[in-house]
Tab-separated table of C-alpha atoms in Angstrom:
chain	number	residue	atom	x	y	z
A	223	MET	CA	0.020	0.063	-0.034
A	224	ALA	CA	3.053	2.283	-0.199
A	225	GLY	CA	1.817	3.990	-3.312
A	226	ARG	CA	-1.142	5.475	-1.555
A	227	THR	CA	-0.810	8.772	0.173
A	228	SER	CA	-4.089	10.470	0.924
A	229	SER	CA	-6.033	9.286	4.003
A	230	SER	CA	-8.943	8.579	2.010
A	231	LYS	CA	-7.228	6.172	-0.438
A	232	ILE	CA	-5.519	4.519	2.794
A	233	TYR	CA	-8.940	4.157	4.137
A	234	LEU	CA	-10.276	2.509	0.825
A	235	ASP	CA	-7.220	0.177	0.600
A	236	VAL	CA	-8.238	-1.158	4.170
A	237	VAL	CA	-11.794	-1.598	3.057
A	238	GLU	CA	-10.629	-3.576	0.119
A	239	SER	CA	-8.086	-5.444	1.921
A	240	LEU	CA	-10.706	-6.590	4.565
A	241	ARG	CA	-13.032	-7.643	1.858
A	242	SER	CA	-10.253	-9.654	0.285
A	243	MET	CA	-9.258	-11.354	3.670
A	244	ILE	CA	-12.824	-12.316	4.321
A	245	GLU	CA	-13.077	-14.005	1.012
A	246	ALA	CA	-9.443	-15.564	1.211
A	247	ASP	CA	-10.088	-16.910	4.741
A	248	SER	CA	-13.742	-17.971	3.810
A	249	LEU	CA	-15.085	-16.095	6.711
A	250	LEU	CA	-18.833	-16.145	7.237
A	251	PRO	CA	-21.366	-14.014	9.284
A	252	GLY	CA	-20.776	-14.939	12.889
A	253	ASP	CA	-17.079	-15.386	12.475
A	254	LYS	CA	-14.597	-13.253	14.468
A	255	ILE	CA	-12.024	-10.991	12.475
A	256	PRO	CA	-8.588	-10.229	13.717
A	257	SER	CA	-7.960	-7.320	16.082
A	258	GLU	CA	-7.103	-3.733	15.196
A	259	ARG	CA	-3.328	-4.451	15.912
A	260	GLU	CA	-3.317	-7.712	13.904
A	261	LEU	CA	-5.020	-5.988	10.924
A	262	SER	CA	-2.695	-3.057	11.173
A	263	ASP	CA	0.285	-5.632	10.870
A	264	ARG	CA	-1.327	-7.515	8.125
A	265	PHE	CA	-2.191	-4.651	6.016
A	266	ASN	CA	0.846	-2.544	6.960
A	267	VAL	CA	-1.144	0.461	7.675
A	268	GLY	CA	-1.616	2.614	10.797
A	269	ARG	CA	-4.268	1.510	13.506
A	270	SER	CA	-6.085	4.753	13.118
A	271	SER	CA	-6.839	3.801	9.349
A	272	VAL	CA	-7.949	0.244	10.546
A	273	ARG	CA	-9.998	1.813	13.103
A	274	GLU	CA	-11.864	4.080	10.895
A	275	ALA	CA	-12.550	1.489	8.381
A	276	LEU	CA	-13.940	-0.874	10.981
A	277	ARG	CA	-16.102	1.955	12.350
A	278	ALA	CA	-17.560	2.649	8.864
A	279	LEU	CA	-18.260	-1.058	8.463
A	280	GLU	CA	-20.009	-1.125	11.850
A	281	LEU	CA	-22.059	1.807	11.123
A	282	LEU	CA	-23.290	0.063	7.914
A	283	GLY	CA	-24.203	-3.075	9.838
A	284	LEU	CA	-21.587	-5.168	8.291
A	285	ILE	CA	-19.662	-6.031	11.558
A	286	GLU	CA	-20.375	-5.819	15.253
A	287	THR	CA	-18.124	-5.248	18.228
A	288	ARG	CA	-19.146	-7.354	21.369
A	289	ARG	CA	-17.581	-6.016	24.522
A	290	GLY	CA	-14.927	-8.459	25.792
A	291	GLU	CA	-15.138	-10.768	22.975
A	292	GLY	CA	-13.909	-8.929	19.811
A	293	THR	CA	-15.457	-7.920	16.378
A	294	PHE	CA	-17.549	-10.287	14.295
A	295	ILE	CA	-18.949	-10.351	10.740
A	296	ARG	CA	-22.630	-9.645	10.519
A	297	ASP	CA	-23.651	-9.373	6.905
A	298	PHE	CA	-21.123	-8.518	4.186
A	299	GLN	CA	-23.697	-7.622	1.488
A	300	GLU	CA	-22.511	-6.307	-1.783
A	301	HIS	CA	-25.039	-3.417	-1.992
A	302	LYS	CA	-23.907	-1.981	1.391
A	303	LEU	CA	-20.271	-2.285	0.318
A	304	VAL	CA	-21.268	-0.332	-2.767
A	305	GLU	CA	-22.494	2.497	-0.615
A	306	LEU	CA	-19.303	2.553	1.416
A	307	LEU	CA	-16.870	2.560	-1.703
A	308	GLY	CA	-18.989	4.983	-3.608
A	309	THR	CA	-18.175	7.743	-1.059
A	310	PHE	CA	-14.502	7.462	-2.136
A	311	PHE	CA	-14.989	6.677	-5.982
A	312	LEU	CA	-17.075	9.910	-6.244
A	313	GLN	CA	-14.175	12.053	-5.290
A	314	ASP	CA	-12.900	11.491	-8.877
A	315	ARG	CA	-14.442	13.927	-11.475
A	316	LYS	CA	-13.946	11.537	-14.345
A	317	VAL	CA	-15.785	8.776	-12.338
A	318	GLN	CA	-18.617	11.138	-11.548
A	319	GLU	CA	-19.073	11.833	-15.282
A	320	ASP	CA	-18.692	8.136	-16.115
A	321	LEU	CA	-21.450	7.156	-13.632
A	322	ALA	CA	-23.773	10.034	-14.969
A	323	GLU	CA	-23.317	8.680	-18.516
A	324	THR	CA	-23.715	5.011	-17.450
A	325	LYS	CA	-26.908	5.958	-15.543
A	326	ARG	CA	-28.386	7.593	-18.748
A	327	LEU	CA	-27.653	4.755	-20.894
A	328	ILE	CA	-29.245	2.456	-18.534
A	329	GLU	CA	-32.380	4.655	-18.280
A	330	ILE	CA	-32.683	4.821	-21.994
A	331	ASP	CA	-32.571	0.998	-22.298
A	332	CYS	CA	-35.264	0.936	-19.694
A	333	LEU	CA	-37.375	3.400	-21.599
A	334	ARG	CA	-37.006	1.411	-24.855
A	335	ILE	CA	-38.311	-1.719	-23.054
A	336	VAL	CA	-41.046	0.047	-21.368
A	337	ALA	CA	-42.124	1.518	-24.759
A	338	PHE	CA	-42.404	-1.901	-26.363
A	339	PHE	CA	-43.458	-4.279	-23.507
A	340	ALA	CA	-45.222	-2.293	-20.756
A	341	THR	CA	-48.964	-2.215	-20.692
A	342	ALA	CA	-51.099	0.811	-21.331
A	343	GLU	CA	-52.547	0.481	-17.847
A	344	ASP	CA	-49.109	0.429	-16.137
A	345	ILE	CA	-48.103	3.580	-17.994
A	346	LYS	CA	-51.307	5.319	-17.159
A	347	ARG	CA	-50.864	4.469	-13.611
A	348	LEU	CA	-47.421	5.958	-13.629
A	349	MET	CA	-48.816	9.130	-15.115
A	350	ALA	CA	-51.526	9.233	-12.411
A	351	TRP	CA	-48.775	9.087	-9.817
A	352	VAL	CA	-46.786	11.867	-11.384
A	353	LYS	CA	-49.841	14.063	-11.536
A	354	ALA	CA	-50.761	13.414	-7.799
A	355	ASP	CA	-47.337	13.440	-5.980
A	356	MET	CA	-44.078	15.410	-5.506
A	357	PHE	CA	-41.203	13.104	-5.994
A	358	HIS	CA	-37.457	12.843	-6.641
A	359	ASP	CA	-36.168	12.357	-10.156
A	360	ASP	CA	-34.831	8.991	-8.937
A	361	ASP	CA	-38.280	7.981	-7.610
A	362	PHE	CA	-39.555	8.417	-11.114
A	363	PHE	CA	-36.743	6.459	-12.833
A	364	LEU	CA	-36.853	3.833	-10.167
A	365	ARG	CA	-40.561	3.182	-11.211
A	366	ILE	CA	-39.322	3.068	-14.876
A	367	ALA	CA	-36.585	0.453	-14.036
A	368	ILE	CA	-39.381	-1.541	-12.195
A	369	LEU	CA	-41.558	-1.246	-15.105
A	370	ASN	CA	-39.076	-2.494	-17.605
A	371	ARG	CA	-39.259	-6.369	-17.660
A	372	ASN	CA	-35.566	-6.878	-17.443
A	373	ARG	CA	-34.771	-7.578	-13.805
A	374	LEU	CA	-31.168	-7.640	-14.153
A	375	LEU	CA	-31.272	-4.148	-15.878
A	376	GLU	CA	-33.253	-2.882	-12.812
A	377	ARG	CA	-30.709	-4.180	-10.421
A	378	ILE	CA	-27.895	-2.577	-12.410
A	379	TRP	CA	-29.876	0.728	-12.305
A	380	ARG	CA	-30.186	0.515	-8.504
A	381	ILE	CA	-26.338	-0.091	-7.927
A	382	VAL	CA	-25.301	2.608	-10.461
A	383	ASN	CA	-27.823	5.021	-8.981
A	384	SER	CA	-26.544	4.271	-5.401
A	385	TYR	CA	-23.168	5.513	-6.684
A	386	ALA	CA	-24.317	8.473	-8.770
A	387	ARG	CA	-26.473	10.157	-5.976
A	388	THR	CA	-28.097	12.658	-8.470
A	389	SER	CA	-31.499	12.939	-6.723
A	390	GLU	CA	-33.181	16.332	-6.850
A	391	MET	CA	-36.758	17.320	-6.221
A	392	VAL	CA	-38.896	17.987	-9.324
A	393	GLN	CA	-38.197	21.684	-9.631
A	394	GLY	CA	-36.485	24.157	-11.693
A	395	ASN	CA	-35.913	23.318	-15.344
A	396	VAL	CA	-37.556	19.730	-14.930
A	397	LYS	CA	-41.348	20.043	-14.433
A	398	LYS	CA	-43.970	17.527	-14.160
A	399	GLU	CA	-45.164	18.351	-17.670
A	400	ASP	CA	-41.737	16.954	-18.811
A	401	TYR	CA	-42.190	13.627	-17.159
A	402	LEU	CA	-45.710	13.469	-18.336
A	403	ALA	CA	-44.698	14.169	-22.078
A	404	LEU	CA	-42.161	11.310	-21.665
A	405	LEU	CA	-44.925	8.961	-20.361
A	406	THR	CA	-47.337	10.162	-23.208
A	407	TYR	CA	-44.837	9.106	-25.830
A	408	LEU	CA	-44.366	5.837	-24.015
A	409	LEU	CA	-48.016	5.361	-24.062
A	410	GLU	CA	-48.075	6.014	-27.812
A	411	ARG	CA	-45.138	3.636	-28.389
A	412	ASP	CA	-42.932	6.547	-29.796
A	413	GLU	CA	-39.638	5.337	-28.664
A	414	GLU	CA	-37.672	7.944	-30.698
A	415	LYS	CA	-39.805	10.939	-29.202
A	416	ALA	CA	-39.724	9.502	-25.623
A	417	ILE	CA	-35.902	9.199	-25.661
A	418	GLU	CA	-35.499	12.731	-27.283
A	419	THR	CA	-37.928	14.230	-24.454
A	420	TYR	CA	-35.692	12.275	-21.783
A	421	LEU	CA	-32.401	13.714	-23.245
A	422	ILE	CA	-33.461	17.379	-24.076
A	423	ARG	CA	-36.290	17.967	-21.556
A	424	ILE	CA	-35.162	15.814	-18.452
A	425	ARG	CA	-31.489	15.595	-18.798
A	426	ASN	CA	-30.887	19.014	-20.639
A	427	MET	CA	-28.720	17.393	-23.312
A	428	SER	CA	-28.613	17.100	-26.973
A	429	LYS	CA	-30.298	13.913	-28.421
A	430	GLY	CA	-26.923	12.075	-28.979
A	431	VAL	CA	-25.411	10.640	-25.756
């Protein structure tokens, strides 16, 4: 880890090393992990970095400390690790731009599938929800992701969105009418107009991605 200099990168190294250790040692929920001193020696980092990494993992519910017994694995779930690592990845501007682009591409694919396969009743229910409630942009596209029939695409959207963290209340340049226009084109099975509305009126971009 000698090549890492910033405290955040050292912190990330510790998290990655902990994950590798758990996999290499075939540790399971309920198993005890080494002490701070042992981890510090094993990873060749300061105990303060190990302590911060363990604290973060404990706050996420991945490990638990039992007084007088030690630290134990609770549930090393992928989606929670994503949340933790994302806080570091997002410090890189290029990564932020790549995430935003990836999120757009996934949303466009979801829109295409909805345009072809969603029932008119499903789209009309979504239109009624838009008219009735205030919501975040992420709330809207979560419903689009769920409505698309590809469950893997929905899961990928959830993971990418957990990194991107671009939620904003429907306000400013994006109005309910923009979402309703998008849904109207989906209802009419006009994929091209739906995507054009998405890019220009909702994402404020040119049609080409």
